[in-house]
Tab-separated table of C-alpha atoms in Angstrom:
chain	number	residue	atom	x	y	z
A	1	MET	CA	6.037	-36.905	-49.352
A	2	ASP	CA	7.497	-40.297	-50.372
A	3	GLY	CA	9.881	-40.844	-53.315
A	4	ALA	CA	12.647	-43.186	-54.571
A	5	ASP	CA	16.280	-42.363	-55.165
A	6	GLY	CA	18.522	-43.792	-57.879
A	7	ASN	CA	19.366	-46.886	-55.817
A	8	GLY	CA	15.741	-47.843	-55.469
A	9	SER	CA	15.551	-46.982	-51.809
A	10	VAL	CA	12.611	-45.107	-50.510
A	11	GLY	CA	13.196	-41.692	-48.960
A	12	VAL	CA	10.889	-39.798	-46.680
A	13	GLN	CA	10.663	-36.023	-46.772
A	14	ILE	CA	9.179	-34.545	-43.612
A	15	ARG	CA	7.687	-31.082	-43.687
A	16	GLN	CA	7.960	-29.318	-40.352
A	17	THR	CA	5.608	-26.609	-39.316
A	18	ARG	CA	7.585	-23.561	-38.274
A	19	ARG	CA	6.817	-22.609	-34.672
A	20	LEU	CA	6.814	-19.010	-33.519
A	21	PRO	CA	9.534	-18.160	-31.022
A	22	ASP	CA	8.395	-18.040	-27.404
A	23	TYR	CA	8.840	-14.289	-27.121
A	24	LEU	CA	6.613	-13.714	-30.183
A	25	GLN	CA	3.958	-16.000	-28.709
A	26	SER	CA	4.020	-14.025	-25.471
A	27	VAL	CA	3.732	-10.751	-27.422
A	28	ASN	CA	0.754	-12.113	-29.392
A	29	LEU	CA	-0.903	-13.290	-26.174
A	30	LYS	CA	-0.347	-9.871	-24.645
A	31	TYR	CA	-2.042	-8.091	-27.561
A	32	VAL	CA	-4.921	-10.590	-27.573
A	33	LYS	CA	-5.484	-9.907	-23.880
A	34	LEU	CA	-5.287	-6.139	-24.380
A	35	GLY	CA	-7.795	-6.408	-27.234
A	36	TYR	CA	-10.125	-8.480	-25.063
A	37	HIS	CA	-9.778	-5.976	-22.231
A	38	TYR	CA	-10.593	-3.072	-24.579
A	39	VAL	CA	-13.658	-4.789	-26.071
A	40	ILE	CA	-15.116	-5.776	-22.688
A	41	SER	CA	-14.376	-2.406	-21.081
A	42	ASN	CA	-16.141	-0.592	-23.935
A	43	LEU	CA	-18.843	-3.199	-24.528
A	44	LEU	CA	-21.694	-0.867	-23.568
A	45	THR	CA	-20.447	1.827	-25.934
A	46	LEU	CA	-19.935	-0.656	-28.758
A	47	CYS	CA	-23.496	-1.963	-28.320
A	48	LEU	CA	-25.244	1.384	-27.878
A	49	LEU	CA	-23.479	3.224	-30.694
A	50	PRO	CA	-25.088	1.200	-33.554
A	51	LEU	CA	-28.442	1.428	-31.759
A	52	ALA	CA	-28.124	5.213	-31.499
A	53	VAL	CA	-27.245	5.419	-35.211
A	54	VAL	CA	-30.300	3.328	-36.177
A	55	ILE	CA	-32.633	5.405	-33.992
A	56	SER	CA	-31.273	8.692	-35.359
A	57	VAL	CA	-31.721	7.488	-38.941
A	58	GLN	CA	-35.280	6.217	-38.448
A	59	THR	CA	-36.523	9.064	-36.253
A	60	ASN	CA	-38.668	11.605	-38.063
A	61	PRO	CA	-38.055	15.265	-37.103
A	62	ASP	CA	-41.849	15.727	-36.968
A	63	ASP	CA	-42.040	13.128	-34.184
A	64	LEU	CA	-39.593	15.127	-32.071
A	65	ARG	CA	-41.574	18.340	-32.710
A	66	HIS	CA	-44.830	16.675	-31.623
A	67	LEU	CA	-43.161	15.369	-28.442
A	68	TRP	CA	-41.889	18.856	-27.596
A	69	LEU	CA	-45.328	20.397	-28.112
A	70	HIS	CA	-46.902	17.721	-25.929
A	71	LEU	CA	-44.517	18.464	-23.055
A	72	GLN	CA	-44.845	22.205	-23.567
A	73	TYR	CA	-48.591	22.151	-22.941
A	74	ASN	CA	-48.584	19.428	-20.269
A	75	LEU	CA	-47.676	21.326	-17.098
A	76	VAL	CA	-48.362	18.352	-14.810
A	77	SER	CA	-45.825	16.169	-16.606
A	78	ILE	CA	-43.164	18.878	-16.453
A	79	ILE	CA	-43.705	19.520	-12.730
A	80	THR	CA	-43.708	15.794	-11.960
A	81	CYS	CA	-40.500	15.133	-13.891
A	82	SER	CA	-38.805	18.152	-12.318
A	83	ALA	CA	-39.829	17.078	-8.809
A	84	ILE	CA	-38.530	13.559	-9.354
A	85	LEU	CA	-35.254	14.927	-10.723
A	86	VAL	CA	-34.768	17.340	-7.801
A	87	PHE	CA	-35.651	14.640	-5.242
A	88	GLY	CA	-33.237	12.163	-6.816
A	89	LEU	CA	-30.391	14.660	-6.879
A	90	THR	CA	-31.071	15.643	-3.251
A	91	VAL	CA	-31.023	12.019	-2.085
A	92	TYR	CA	-27.796	11.403	-4.016
A	93	VAL	CA	-26.040	14.455	-2.577
A	94	MET	CA	-27.176	13.682	0.981
A	95	THR	CA	-26.326	9.966	0.984
A	96	ARG	CA	-23.094	9.800	-1.023
A	97	PRO	CA	-19.978	9.347	1.128
A	98	ARG	CA	-17.963	12.506	1.581
A	99	PRO	CA	-14.592	12.355	-0.147
A	100	VAL	CA	-11.512	12.104	2.038
A	101	TYR	CA	-8.473	13.946	0.712
A	102	LEU	CA	-4.812	13.412	1.512
A	103	VAL	CA	-3.491	16.961	1.664
A	104	ASP	CA	0.134	15.969	2.252
A	105	PHE	CA	2.330	13.600	4.254
A	106	SER	CA	5.851	13.571	5.631
A	107	CYS	CA	8.368	10.930	6.673
A	108	TYR	CA	10.992	11.287	9.391
A	109	LEU	CA	14.626	11.399	8.276
A	110	PRO	CA	16.939	10.561	11.212
A	111	PRO	CA	20.293	12.323	11.614
A	112	ASP	CA	23.389	10.722	10.107
A	113	HIS	CA	24.943	9.801	13.450
A	114	LEU	CA	22.168	7.206	13.953
A	115	LYS	CA	23.189	5.226	10.866
A	116	ALA	CA	23.997	1.571	11.494
A	117	PRO	CA	26.221	0.055	8.781
A	118	PHE	CA	26.647	-3.708	9.011
A	119	SER	CA	30.116	-3.510	10.529
A	120	ARG	CA	28.960	-1.259	13.370
A	121	PHE	CA	25.836	-3.352	13.906
A	122	MET	CA	27.890	-6.555	14.285
A	123	ALA	CA	30.553	-4.878	16.437
A	124	HIS	CA	27.946	-3.588	18.894
A	125	SER	CA	26.223	-6.981	18.951
A	126	ARG	CA	29.497	-8.609	19.993
A	127	LEU	CA	30.292	-5.960	22.598
A	128	THR	CA	26.973	-6.404	24.394
A	129	GLY	CA	28.059	-9.921	25.377
A	130	ASP	CA	24.491	-11.215	25.110
A	131	PHE	CA	24.846	-13.241	21.898
A	132	ASP	CA	26.747	-16.506	21.407
A	133	ASP	CA	28.785	-17.223	18.284
A	134	SER	CA	25.929	-19.025	16.564
A	135	ALA	CA	23.538	-16.102	17.122
A	136	LEU	CA	26.117	-13.602	15.857
A	137	GLU	CA	26.764	-15.627	12.705
A	138	PHE	CA	23.006	-15.960	12.154
A	139	GLN	CA	22.547	-12.192	12.362
A	140	ARG	CA	25.429	-11.623	9.950
A	141	LYS	CA	23.849	-13.932	7.362
A	142	ILE	CA	20.411	-12.367	7.783
A	143	LEU	CA	21.874	-8.884	7.255
A	144	GLN	CA	23.666	-9.954	4.077
A	145	ARG	CA	20.496	-11.467	2.577
A	146	SER	CA	17.981	-8.996	3.993
A	147	GLY	CA	17.971	-6.391	1.235
A	148	LEU	CA	18.955	-3.660	3.718
A	149	GLY	CA	21.710	-1.217	2.822
A	150	GLU	CA	24.440	0.400	4.887
A	151	ASP	CA	22.532	3.639	5.619
A	152	THR	CA	19.618	2.467	7.786
A	153	TYR	CA	19.134	3.881	11.293
A	154	VAL	CA	18.822	2.544	14.828
A	155	PRO	CA	17.828	4.671	17.849
A	156	GLU	CA	20.264	6.633	19.980
A	157	GLY	CA	20.126	4.174	22.851
A	158	MET	CA	21.322	1.284	20.693
A	159	HIS	CA	24.542	3.144	19.789
A	160	HIS	CA	25.743	2.913	23.390
A	161	VAL	CA	27.581	-0.005	24.983
A	162	PRO	CA	25.824	-1.309	26.936
A	163	PRO	CA	22.627	-0.205	25.154
A	164	ARG	CA	20.378	2.328	26.889
A	165	ILE	CA	16.982	0.658	26.969
A	166	SER	CA	15.324	2.770	29.653
A	167	MET	CA	11.835	4.245	29.513
A	168	ALA	CA	13.409	7.690	29.108
A	169	ALA	CA	15.401	6.522	26.072
A	170	ALA	CA	12.276	4.982	24.526
A	171	ARG	CA	10.330	8.220	25.062
A	172	GLU	CA	13.187	10.161	23.507
A	173	GLU	CA	13.064	7.959	20.387
A	174	ALA	CA	9.278	8.331	20.097
A	175	GLU	CA	9.465	12.110	20.464
A	176	GLN	CA	12.239	12.483	17.884
A	177	VAL	CA	10.370	10.443	15.294
A	178	MET	CA	6.828	11.721	15.824
A	179	PHE	CA	7.710	15.373	16.338
A	180	GLY	CA	10.193	15.305	13.451
A	181	ALA	CA	7.532	14.037	11.038
A	182	LEU	CA	4.858	16.410	12.379
A	183	ASP	CA	7.097	19.486	12.275
A	184	SER	CA	7.772	18.795	8.607
A	185	LEU	CA	4.067	18.180	7.878
A	186	PHE	CA	2.910	21.416	9.524
A	187	GLU	CA	5.635	23.376	7.740
A	188	ASN	CA	4.730	21.959	4.324
A	189	THR	CA	0.963	22.422	4.691
A	190	ASP	CA	0.945	25.688	6.662
A	191	ILE	CA	-1.700	24.181	8.965
A	192	ASN	CA	-2.268	25.562	12.448
A	193	PRO	CA	-2.105	22.555	14.827
A	194	LYS	CA	-5.176	23.897	16.648
A	195	ASP	CA	-7.205	23.251	13.470
A	196	ILE	CA	-6.684	19.511	13.851
A	197	GLY	CA	-9.927	17.857	14.968
A	198	ILE	CA	-8.913	14.176	14.847
A	199	LEU	CA	-5.629	12.533	15.839
A	200	VAL	CA	-4.793	8.838	15.364
A	201	VAL	CA	-1.435	7.412	16.459
A	202	ASN	CA	-0.325	3.823	15.942
A	203	CYS	CA	2.685	2.127	17.524
A	204	SER	CA	2.637	-1.580	18.301
A	205	LEU	CA	5.244	-2.221	20.961
A	206	PHE	CA	5.599	1.004	22.961
A	207	ASN	CA	2.483	2.267	24.722
A	208	PRO	CA	3.434	4.415	27.734
A	209	THR	CA	1.193	6.400	30.051
A	210	PRO	CA	0.343	9.144	29.127
A	211	SER	CA	-0.131	7.803	25.608
A	212	LEU	CA	1.794	8.771	22.490
A	213	SER	CA	-1.235	10.703	21.258
A	214	ALA	CA	-1.266	12.643	24.543
A	215	MET	CA	2.427	13.464	24.016
A	216	ILE	CA	1.515	15.032	20.667
A	217	VAL	CA	-1.424	16.956	22.145
A	218	ASN	CA	0.908	18.324	24.830
A	219	LYS	CA	3.727	19.200	22.433
A	220	TYR	CA	1.584	21.129	19.926
A	221	LYS	CA	-1.042	22.375	22.406
A	222	LEU	CA	-3.898	20.872	20.401
A	223	ARG	CA	-7.427	21.934	21.239
A	224	GLY	CA	-9.279	20.452	24.190
A	225	ASN	CA	-12.089	18.787	22.219
A	226	ILE	CA	-9.777	16.886	19.858
A	227	ARG	CA	-10.781	13.278	19.206
A	228	SER	CA	-7.547	11.367	19.805
A	229	TYR	CA	-6.892	7.640	19.466
A	230	ASN	CA	-3.869	5.488	20.259
A	231	LEU	CA	-3.609	2.105	18.491
A	232	GLY	CA	-1.238	-0.465	19.976
A	233	GLY	CA	-0.208	-4.059	19.259
A	234	MET	CA	-1.603	-4.083	15.712
A	235	GLY	CA	1.637	-4.690	13.833
A	236	CYS	CA	3.028	-3.348	10.583
A	237	SER	CA	-0.405	-3.018	8.951
A	238	ALA	CA	-1.646	-0.577	11.593
A	239	GLY	CA	-0.934	2.437	9.384
A	240	VAL	CA	-3.776	1.453	7.039
A	241	ILE	CA	-6.004	0.696	10.051
A	242	ALA	CA	-5.280	4.187	11.387
A	243	VAL	CA	-6.184	5.726	8.013
A	244	ASP	CA	-9.424	3.724	8.007
A	245	LEU	CA	-10.314	4.959	11.496
A	246	ALA	CA	-9.542	8.552	10.524
A	247	LYS	CA	-11.668	8.141	7.386
A	248	ASP	CA	-14.647	6.911	9.426
A	249	MET	CA	-14.299	9.841	11.801
A	250	LEU	CA	-14.108	12.304	8.905
A	251	LEU	CA	-17.334	10.886	7.476
A	252	VAL	CA	-19.075	11.772	10.750
A	253	HIS	CA	-17.464	15.105	11.653
A	254	ARG	CA	-17.786	17.725	8.929
A	255	LYS	CA	-15.192	20.233	7.757
A	256	THR	CA	-12.215	19.182	9.818
A	257	TYR	CA	-8.691	17.814	9.579
A	258	ALA	CA	-7.336	14.454	10.729
A	259	VAL	CA	-3.690	13.627	11.372
A	260	VAL	CA	-2.441	10.025	11.299
A	261	VAL	CA	0.965	9.310	12.859
A	262	SER	CA	2.530	5.879	12.251
A	263	THR	CA	5.709	4.685	13.927
A	264	GLU	CA	7.387	1.854	15.822
A	265	ASN	CA	9.705	1.976	18.819
A	266	ILE	CA	12.885	-0.093	18.865
A	267	THR	CA	14.650	0.998	22.060
A	268	GLN	CA	12.801	-1.253	24.508
A	269	ASN	CA	12.038	-3.991	22.000
A	270	TRP	CA	15.505	-5.136	20.957
A	271	TYR	CA	16.010	-8.826	21.642
A	272	PHE	CA	19.127	-9.768	23.638
A	273	GLY	CA	18.923	-13.560	23.410
A	274	ASN	CA	19.909	-16.439	21.167
A	275	ASN	CA	16.540	-17.670	19.873
A	276	LYS	CA	16.946	-17.341	16.110
A	277	ALA	CA	13.234	-16.852	15.429
A	278	MET	CA	13.426	-13.761	17.669
A	279	LEU	CA	16.688	-12.414	16.234
A	280	ILE	CA	15.251	-11.657	12.789
A	281	PRO	CA	13.435	-8.434	13.875
A	282	ASN	CA	16.776	-7.089	15.217
A	283	CYS	CA	18.204	-7.375	11.708
A	284	LEU	CA	15.228	-5.910	9.822
A	285	PHE	CA	13.511	-3.214	11.906
A	286	ARG	CA	14.862	0.310	11.809
A	287	VAL	CA	13.908	3.832	12.951
A	288	GLY	CA	11.193	5.589	10.959
A	289	GLY	CA	7.815	7.265	11.163
A	290	SER	CA	5.259	9.181	9.116
A	291	ALA	CA	2.580	11.833	9.554
A	292	VAL	CA	-0.380	12.152	7.181
A	293	LEU	CA	-2.833	15.056	6.923
A	294	LEU	CA	-6.373	14.123	5.809
A	295	SER	CA	-9.273	16.474	5.157
A	296	ASN	CA	-12.969	16.283	4.274
A	297	LYS	CA	-13.185	19.941	3.252
A	298	SER	CA	-14.174	20.449	-0.376
A	299	SER	CA	-12.025	23.582	-0.404
A	300	ASP	CA	-8.936	21.408	0.154
A	301	LYS	CA	-9.441	19.359	-3.012
A	302	ARG	CA	-7.452	21.789	-5.150
A	303	ARG	CA	-4.287	21.565	-3.042
A	304	SER	CA	-4.574	17.898	-2.005
A	305	LYS	CA	-2.419	15.200	-3.531
A	306	TYR	CA	-4.742	12.195	-3.390
A	307	ARG	CA	-8.310	11.074	-2.771
A	308	LEU	CA	-8.971	7.924	-0.739
A	309	SER	CA	-10.941	5.436	-2.840
A	310	HIS	CA	-11.087	2.217	-0.808
A	311	VAL	CA	-9.827	0.570	2.366
A	312	VAL	CA	-10.104	-3.222	2.619
A	313	ARG	CA	-9.107	-5.003	5.821
A	314	THR	CA	-8.638	-8.731	6.364
A	315	HIS	CA	-8.151	-10.346	9.802
A	316	ARG	CA	-7.301	-14.045	10.273
A	317	GLY	CA	-6.992	-13.953	14.039
A	318	ALA	CA	-9.591	-16.716	14.394
A	319	ASP	CA	-7.009	-19.172	13.029
A	320	ASP	CA	-4.520	-20.272	15.716
A	321	LYS	CA	-1.568	-20.574	13.324
A	322	ALA	CA	-2.192	-17.132	11.884
A	323	PHE	CA	-2.670	-15.669	15.358
A	324	ARG	CA	0.706	-16.932	16.597
A	325	CYS	CA	2.850	-16.449	13.461
A	326	VAL	CA	4.077	-13.049	14.748
A	327	TYR	CA	4.081	-13.346	18.524
A	328	GLN	CA	5.689	-11.362	21.325
A	329	GLU	CA	6.849	-13.681	24.091
A	330	GLN	CA	9.735	-14.619	26.385
A	331	ASP	CA	12.373	-17.155	25.431
A	332	ASP	CA	13.660	-19.936	27.708
A	333	THR	CA	15.897	-17.462	29.561
A	334	GLY	CA	13.077	-14.975	30.206
A	335	ARG	CA	14.155	-12.436	27.572
A	336	THR	CA	11.320	-10.791	25.653
A	337	GLY	CA	11.215	-10.623	21.869
A	338	VAL	CA	8.978	-10.984	18.834
A	339	SER	CA	9.036	-14.479	17.346
A	340	LEU	CA	8.460	-14.985	13.604
A	341	SER	CA	6.986	-18.365	12.615
A	342	LYS	CA	8.265	-20.466	9.702
A	343	ASP	CA	4.680	-20.460	8.417
A	344	LEU	CA	4.666	-16.663	8.123
A	345	MET	CA	4.978	-16.428	4.326
A	346	ALA	CA	2.343	-19.112	3.688
A	347	ILE	CA	-0.081	-17.395	6.068
A	348	ALA	CA	0.657	-14.015	4.489
A	349	GLY	CA	-0.138	-15.495	1.067
A	350	GLU	CA	-3.485	-16.887	2.219
A	351	THR	CA	-4.395	-13.614	3.925
A	352	LEU	CA	-3.486	-11.651	0.800
A	353	LYS	CA	-5.680	-13.973	-1.283
A	354	THR	CA	-8.658	-13.240	0.973
A	355	ASN	CA	-7.948	-9.517	0.868
A	356	ILE	CA	-7.723	-9.251	-2.917
A	357	THR	CA	-10.878	-11.357	-3.304
A	358	THR	CA	-12.704	-8.479	-1.603
A	359	LEU	CA	-10.665	-5.721	-3.234
A	360	GLY	CA	-10.809	-7.113	-6.783
A	361	PRO	CA	-14.484	-6.336	-7.572
A	362	LEU	CA	-13.955	-2.769	-6.339
A	363	VAL	CA	-10.977	-1.935	-8.557
A	364	LEU	CA	-10.554	-4.444	-11.389
A	365	PRO	CA	-12.013	-3.789	-14.852
A	366	ILE	CA	-14.993	-5.956	-15.776
A	367	SER	CA	-12.850	-7.904	-18.260
A	368	GLU	CA	-10.641	-9.241	-15.471
A	369	GLN	CA	-13.627	-10.000	-13.254
A	370	ILE	CA	-15.225	-12.080	-16.025
A	371	LEU	CA	-12.019	-14.100	-16.533
A	372	PHE	CA	-11.646	-14.683	-12.796
A	373	PHE	CA	-15.300	-15.724	-12.352
A	374	THR	CA	-15.253	-17.999	-15.412
A	375	THR	CA	-12.119	-19.790	-14.224
A	376	LEU	CA	-13.636	-20.196	-10.770
A	377	VAL	CA	-16.822	-21.757	-12.201
A	378	VAL	CA	-14.853	-24.120	-14.450
A	379	LYS	CA	-12.676	-25.161	-11.521
A	380	LYS	CA	-15.685	-25.868	-9.298
A	381	LEU	CA	-17.871	-27.665	-11.854
A	382	PHE	CA	-15.542	-29.519	-14.174
A	383	ASN	CA	-11.943	-29.836	-13.102
A	384	GLY	CA	-10.589	-29.203	-9.645
A	385	LYS	CA	-7.039	-29.191	-11.037
A	386	VAL	CA	-7.553	-26.066	-13.117
A	387	LYS	CA	-5.300	-23.316	-11.810
A	388	PRO	CA	-7.210	-20.294	-10.489
A	389	TYR	CA	-6.879	-17.217	-12.672
A	390	ILE	CA	-4.745	-14.515	-11.098
A	391	PRO	CA	-6.262	-11.131	-11.977
A	392	ASP	CA	-3.941	-8.624	-13.603
A	393	PHE	CA	-3.874	-5.861	-11.010
A	394	LYS	CA	-1.609	-3.849	-13.287
A	395	LEU	CA	-4.810	-2.967	-15.178
A	396	ALA	CA	-6.224	-1.458	-11.973
A	397	PHE	CA	-3.157	0.309	-10.557
A	398	GLU	CA	-0.206	2.243	-11.900
A	399	HIS	CA	1.740	2.142	-8.612
A	400	PHE	CA	2.230	-0.393	-5.815
A	401	CYS	CA	3.478	0.261	-2.284
A	402	ILE	CA	4.119	-3.168	-0.767
A	403	HIS	CA	5.080	-3.112	2.908
A	404	ALA	CA	8.875	-3.373	3.052
A	405	GLY	CA	8.797	-6.105	5.681
A	406	GLY	CA	11.714	-7.946	4.148
A	407	ARG	CA	13.073	-9.237	0.870
A	408	ALA	CA	10.982	-12.429	1.057
A	409	VAL	CA	7.737	-10.458	1.424
A	410	ILE	CA	8.461	-8.323	-1.642
A	411	ASP	CA	9.642	-11.333	-3.680
A	412	GLU	CA	6.493	-13.282	-2.845
A	413	LEU	CA	4.106	-10.493	-3.827
A	414	GLU	CA	6.035	-9.717	-6.998
A	415	LYS	CA	5.653	-13.359	-7.993
A	416	ASN	CA	2.044	-13.912	-6.893
A	417	LEU	CA	0.709	-10.660	-8.379
A	418	GLN	CA	2.850	-11.059	-11.521
A	419	LEU	CA	4.390	-7.611	-11.114
A	420	SER	CA	7.374	-6.269	-13.023
A	421	PRO	CA	10.564	-5.052	-11.295
A	422	VAL	CA	9.533	-1.407	-11.730
A	423	HIS	CA	6.308	-2.051	-9.777
A	424	VAL	CA	8.241	-3.249	-6.715
A	425	GLU	CA	11.133	-0.815	-7.111
A	426	ALA	CA	9.791	1.604	-4.478
A	427	SER	CA	9.471	-1.232	-1.947
A	428	ARG	CA	12.931	-2.673	-2.598
A	429	MET	CA	14.641	0.716	-2.513
A	430	THR	CA	12.825	1.709	0.691
A	431	LEU	CA	13.949	-1.529	2.330
A	432	HIS	CA	17.505	-0.847	1.162
A	433	ARG	CA	17.621	2.791	2.291
A	434	PHE	CA	15.531	2.751	5.485
A	435	GLY	CA	14.977	-0.909	6.416
A	436	ASN	CA	11.668	-2.158	7.777
A	437	THR	CA	10.128	0.937	9.379
A	438	SER	CA	6.958	-1.025	10.204
A	439	SER	CA	3.644	0.710	9.506
A	440	SER	CA	5.297	3.815	8.043
A	441	SER	CA	7.160	1.936	5.283
A	442	ILE	CA	4.342	2.377	2.736
A	443	TRP	CA	4.700	6.166	3.098
A	444	TYR	CA	8.462	6.097	2.480
A	445	GLU	CA	7.629	4.108	-0.668
A	446	LEU	CA	5.074	6.681	-1.818
A	447	ALA	CA	7.651	9.413	-1.159
A	448	TYR	CA	10.054	7.481	-3.421
A	449	ILE	CA	7.519	7.371	-6.276
A	450	GLU	CA	6.919	11.111	-5.898
A	451	ALA	CA	10.652	11.868	-5.767
A	452	LYS	CA	11.081	9.974	-9.052
A	453	GLY	CA	8.371	12.161	-10.630
A	454	ARG	CA	6.222	9.181	-11.614
A	455	MET	CA	2.878	10.136	-10.051
A	456	ARG	CA	0.490	11.590	-12.626
A	457	ARG	CA	-3.041	12.941	-12.360
A	458	GLY	CA	-5.528	10.065	-12.313
A	459	ASN	CA	-2.906	7.449	-11.376
A	460	ARG	CA	-4.109	4.836	-8.921
A	461	LEU	CA	-2.010	3.615	-6.011
A	462	TRP	CA	-2.321	0.395	-4.006
A	463	GLN	CA	-0.800	0.308	-0.516
A	464	ILE	CA	-0.538	-3.244	0.868
A	465	ALA	CA	0.511	-3.922	4.459
A	466	PHE	CA	0.801	-7.054	6.613
A	467	GLY	CA	0.770	-7.229	10.396
A	468	SER	CA	0.508	-9.445	13.440
A	469	GLY	CA	-2.816	-11.001	14.215
A	470	PHE	CA	-2.558	-11.936	11.277
A	471	LYS	CA	-3.784	-9.068	9.098
A	472	CYS	CA	-3.548	-7.864	5.508
A	473	ASN	CA	-4.852	-4.359	4.830
A	474	SER	CA	-5.136	-2.415	1.582
A	475	ALA	CA	-5.634	1.274	0.865
A	476	VAL	CA	-6.374	2.614	-2.614
A	477	TRP	CA	-5.667	6.244	-3.550
A	478	GLU	CA	-6.190	8.277	-6.698
A	479	ALA	CA	-3.845	11.124	-7.617
A	480	LEU	CA	-5.671	14.437	-8.037
A	481	ARG	CA	-2.808	16.094	-9.916
A	482	ASN	CA	0.721	15.530	-11.140
A	483	VAL	CA	2.370	15.141	-7.751
A	484	LYS	CA	5.727	16.665	-6.989
A	485	PRO	CA	7.749	15.655	-3.913
A	486	SER	CA	7.114	17.760	-0.837
A	487	LYS	CA	9.809	19.785	0.835
A	488	ASN	CA	11.963	17.820	3.296
A	489	SER	CA	11.314	14.521	1.525
A	490	PRO	CA	13.337	11.648	3.072
A	491	TRP	CA	14.726	10.962	-0.424
A	492	GLU	CA	15.770	14.554	-1.064
A	493	ASP	CA	19.498	13.967	-0.616
A	494	CYS	CA	19.816	10.551	-2.247
A	495	ILE	CA	17.130	9.969	-4.899
A	496	ASP	CA	19.640	10.363	-7.737
A	497	LYS	CA	21.529	7.304	-6.434
A	498	TYR	CA	18.470	5.082	-6.806
A	499	PRO	CA	17.565	2.534	-7.953
A	500	VAL	CA	20.648	0.595	-6.925
A	501	THR	CA	21.569	-2.907	-8.047
A	502	LEU	CA	20.943	-5.371	-5.237
A	503	SER	CA	23.041	-8.479	-4.677
A	504	TYR	CA	22.026	-11.076	-2.124
């Protein structure tokens, strides 16, 4: 508004529109999205309810009485409708997939004398005489930034100087881990080992003869017609692959139990060279293992913790870069180790994108699917620069178990999936307490959630694992009850200390 002051000069008064603070805008956007999600999720109900009201108002009671009399005296119609109903129900019951229940699981807790605090780790690395100063300094920096704590474990053989890396020492590690987890599982479930009909064991880097599965059969005197499988070389995502295999077997063989054992062996796979790409696994991988009891018996539903909803597997082995990003090989001096490529995180991101593209339609509410599809169409038809819509998986899951492969893996998924700190807490705390236990890490994370008392009936859980090849595998579970931690939980003696504040 223009005006003149006493000196004849013209003044200008500018009216500014008050802008909402950023935090209020974000709150408003949140409520708009929740309202949209509610409307779309209940769209059918909102449409049918007025229709039902109109029909009920306009329907004459005499019309209903005439319809009842017509059916009462038309025996052919009644028999036909009944036959169709019975046939449909029979087909449904016979063809629907049998549910697979997770009765219980256990994770191995190593003894205290196997703990490897940073100071001991570095002291032993120096005493071996295999690492130069640059390699030692590199390992020290990796440890400090890794997200691991001071209470992780390395196998018995690595506590000796020089390290014991014999076949006998590797077998001893495998037996301690597998049998420790299985003893706890059988104790908690009161299952007779001879009732086990299917056994799946996965371990990438240690595959002796007889196999690890044969070692378990021998130890627990399992029955002679057991269907046993031993998965090797499939990386940190092999635990989900093993669950998928067990699920397929349970769909074929009725009324039986399946046990899935997931572990990794460190003793013979420690790298004693100076190639920095091969030194990273030394700093991250630690002792651990899990045993999971699955059942297809309807009688086990009442005591089971979870029901398996979906397994989605993605394999990018056809791409050369993806195939070689986690690669076991020899360095220039002939020492064997696992090399991690600099492209690992980018490849993991692309593989995850492919995996969730398949998983999304199975788990996301229709509101999120519409937003994702609309954005995709707009991007393809009108503007290639439009950012793809990232579905809100927090609307599909209450809990996330992201493979504790390292701090960078957890950070990347937290960012890409737009998760809050509480959603990745189980992964970060598992990495801190136990390190990267390979394919069993997702079970230590689930044990953490249970120990915190957060798992409620109907809650949905997403286990995400990455592995060499390169693979990304997802398993989705639904809680059948309010789940309490099982006896001998790996978090039993320390859960009150967590979560801890991490500093990198």
